Amino acid sequence: MKTKIQREARTIRETSANWESNSESGDVISTEISVHYYSPTVAMLKAQRIEAQRRYEQDPTAIVWVSEELEPMLHSLTGLPDGIDVPSPITIDWLDAQDIRNLTALRDAINQDMTAGKHSPRSSSMDRERR
């Protein structure tokens, strides 16, 4: 059984990441986007550790996909190129359909922001449960 993480009203932080897409001529273009993510709580980190341990016990070679790692963290993405519609809430299905380099850029930007301490907190009144 997958551990469920409930999102309660908490701090949303903002950082930026480069999002790559193709222009109409086929050239790769890079756009700096805003990444709004939930500041992790101790409860969230504990739940992630329990889930990681459970997965390892079931199958030590199981892959943890970037989309599964990002989905509970992401609040929203803004500034994406035209034609890219982001659902609210952001879903694993939507993340799975994105280029792995873009997902890696999101994860790296969040990790760097959390360790650098360059946070821009935003208040959140969102109370919702994630699947």
CSV table of C-alpha atoms in Angstrom, one decimal:
chain,number,residue,atom,x,y,z
A,1,MET,CA,0.0,0.0,0.0
A,2,LYS,CA,1.4,3.4,-1.0
A,3,THR,CA,1.9,5.9,1.8
A,4,LYS,CA,-0.3,8.9,1.2
A,5,ILE,CA,0.9,12.4,1.9
A,6,GLN,CA,-1.7,15.0,2.7
A,7,ARG,CA,-1.0,18.5,1.7
A,8,GLU,CA,-2.1,21.0,4.3
A,9,ALA,CA,-1.9,24.8,4.2
A,10,ARG,CA,1.8,25.5,4.3
A,11,THR,CA,4.5,27.6,2.7
A,12,ILE,CA,5.0,27.6,-1.0
A,13,ARG,CA,8.5,28.5,-2.2
A,14,GLU,CA,9.5,29.8,-5.6
A,15,THR,CA,12.6,29.1,-7.6
A,16,SER,CA,13.4,29.1,-11.4
A,17,ALA,CA,14.4,26.4,-13.8
A,18,ASN,CA,15.2,26.2,-17.5
A,19,TRP,CA,12.5,24.5,-19.6
A,20,GLU,CA,13.5,23.3,-23.0
A,21,SER,CA,11.1,23.0,-25.9
A,22,ASN,CA,11.2,23.1,-29.7
A,23,SER,CA,10.4,26.2,-31.8
A,24,GLU,CA,8.3,25.9,-34.9
A,25,SER,CA,11.5,25.6,-36.9
A,26,GLY,CA,12.6,22.7,-34.7
A,27,ASP,CA,15.3,24.5,-32.8
A,28,VAL,CA,15.6,23.8,-29.1
A,29,ILE,CA,14.8,26.9,-27.1
A,30,SER,CA,15.3,27.4,-23.4
A,31,THR,CA,12.8,29.3,-21.3
A,32,GLU,CA,13.3,30.3,-17.7
A,33,ILE,CA,10.1,29.3,-15.8
A,34,SER,CA,9.0,29.8,-12.2
A,35,VAL,CA,8.7,26.7,-10.1
A,36,HIS,CA,6.4,26.9,-7.1
A,37,TYR,CA,6.9,24.1,-4.7
A,38,TYR,CA,5.8,23.0,-1.2
A,39,SER,CA,8.4,23.5,1.4
A,40,PRO,CA,9.0,20.1,2.8
A,41,THR,CA,7.9,19.3,6.4
A,42,VAL,CA,9.3,16.7,8.7
A,43,ALA,CA,6.1,14.7,8.3
A,44,MET,CA,6.6,14.7,4.5
A,45,LEU,CA,10.2,13.7,4.8
A,46,LYS,CA,9.3,10.8,7.2
A,47,ALA,CA,6.6,9.6,4.8
A,48,GLN,CA,9.0,9.7,1.9
A,49,ARG,CA,11.5,7.7,3.9
A,50,ILE,CA,8.9,5.1,4.9
A,51,GLU,CA,7.8,4.8,1.2
A,52,ALA,CA,11.4,4.4,0.0
A,53,GLN,CA,12.0,1.7,2.6
A,54,ARG,CA,8.8,-0.1,1.6
A,55,ARG,CA,9.7,0.0,-2.1
A,56,TYR,CA,13.2,-1.3,-1.4
A,57,GLU,CA,11.9,-4.2,0.7
A,58,GLN,CA,9.5,-5.1,-2.1
A,59,ASP,CA,12.0,-4.8,-4.9
A,60,PRO,CA,15.6,-3.4,-4.3
A,61,THR,CA,16.0,-2.8,-8.0
A,62,ALA,CA,12.8,-0.8,-8.4
A,63,ILE,CA,13.2,2.6,-10.2
A,64,VAL,CA,11.9,5.7,-8.5
A,65,TRP,CA,10.8,7.9,-11.4
A,66,VAL,CA,11.4,11.6,-11.3
A,67,SER,CA,7.7,12.2,-11.9
A,68,GLU,CA,6.9,10.3,-8.7
A,69,GLU,CA,9.4,12.3,-6.8
A,70,LEU,CA,8.2,15.7,-8.1
A,71,GLU,CA,4.5,15.2,-8.0
A,72,PRO,CA,3.9,15.7,-4.2
A,73,MET,CA,6.3,18.6,-4.1
A,74,LEU,CA,5.0,20.8,-7.0
A,75,HIS,CA,2.4,23.4,-6.5
A,76,SER,CA,2.5,25.1,-9.9
A,77,LEU,CA,4.7,26.1,-12.9
A,78,THR,CA,4.4,29.5,-14.5
A,79,GLY,CA,6.0,31.0,-17.6
A,80,LEU,CA,6.0,27.8,-19.7
A,81,PRO,CA,6.0,28.3,-23.5
A,82,ASP,CA,2.7,28.7,-25.3
A,83,GLY,CA,0.8,25.5,-25.9
A,84,ILE,CA,2.0,23.8,-22.7
A,85,ASP,CA,-1.0,23.5,-20.4
A,86,VAL,CA,-0.3,22.5,-16.8
A,87,PRO,CA,-3.1,20.8,-14.9
A,88,SER,CA,-3.9,21.9,-11.3
A,89,PRO,CA,-3.1,19.9,-9.3
A,90,ILE,CA,0.0,18.7,-11.3
A,91,THR,CA,-0.4,15.0,-11.9
A,92,ILE,CA,2.0,12.1,-12.4
A,93,ASP,CA,0.4,11.5,-15.8
A,94,TRP,CA,1.2,15.0,-16.9
A,95,LEU,CA,4.8,14.8,-15.5
A,96,ASP,CA,5.3,11.4,-17.2
A,97,ALA,CA,4.5,13.0,-20.6
A,98,GLN,CA,7.2,15.7,-20.2
A,99,ASP,CA,10.9,15.5,-21.4
A,100,ILE,CA,13.1,13.9,-18.7
A,101,ARG,CA,15.6,16.8,-19.0
A,102,ASN,CA,12.9,19.2,-18.0
A,103,LEU,CA,11.8,17.1,-15.0
A,104,THR,CA,15.4,16.8,-14.0
A,105,ALA,CA,15.9,20.6,-14.3
A,106,LEU,CA,12.8,21.1,-12.0
A,107,ARG,CA,14.1,18.6,-9.4
A,108,ASP,CA,17.6,20.1,-9.5
A,109,ALA,CA,16.3,23.7,-9.2
A,110,ILE,CA,14.2,22.7,-6.1
A,111,ASN,CA,17.0,20.8,-4.5
A,112,GLN,CA,19.4,23.7,-5.1
A,113,ASP,CA,16.9,26.2,-3.8
A,114,MET,CA,16.4,24.2,-0.6
A,115,THR,CA,20.1,23.8,0.1
A,116,ALA,CA,21.0,27.4,-0.8
A,117,GLY,CA,18.5,29.0,1.4
A,118,LYS,CA,17.4,31.5,-1.2
A,119,HIS,CA,13.7,31.1,-0.5
A,120,SER,CA,10.8,33.4,-1.4
A,121,PRO,CA,8.0,32.1,0.8
A,122,ARG,CA,4.4,32.5,-0.3
A,123,SER,CA,1.5,31.7,1.9
A,124,SER,CA,-0.9,28.9,0.8
A,125,SER,CA,-4.5,28.4,1.7
A,126,MET,CA,-4.6,25.1,-0.1
A,127,ASP,CA,-5.9,22.1,1.8
A,128,ARG,CA,-6.1,19.1,-0.5
A,129,GLU,CA,-5.3,15.5,-0.4
A,130,ARG,CA,-3.0,13.9,-3.0
A,131,ARG,CA,-3.7,10.5,-4.3
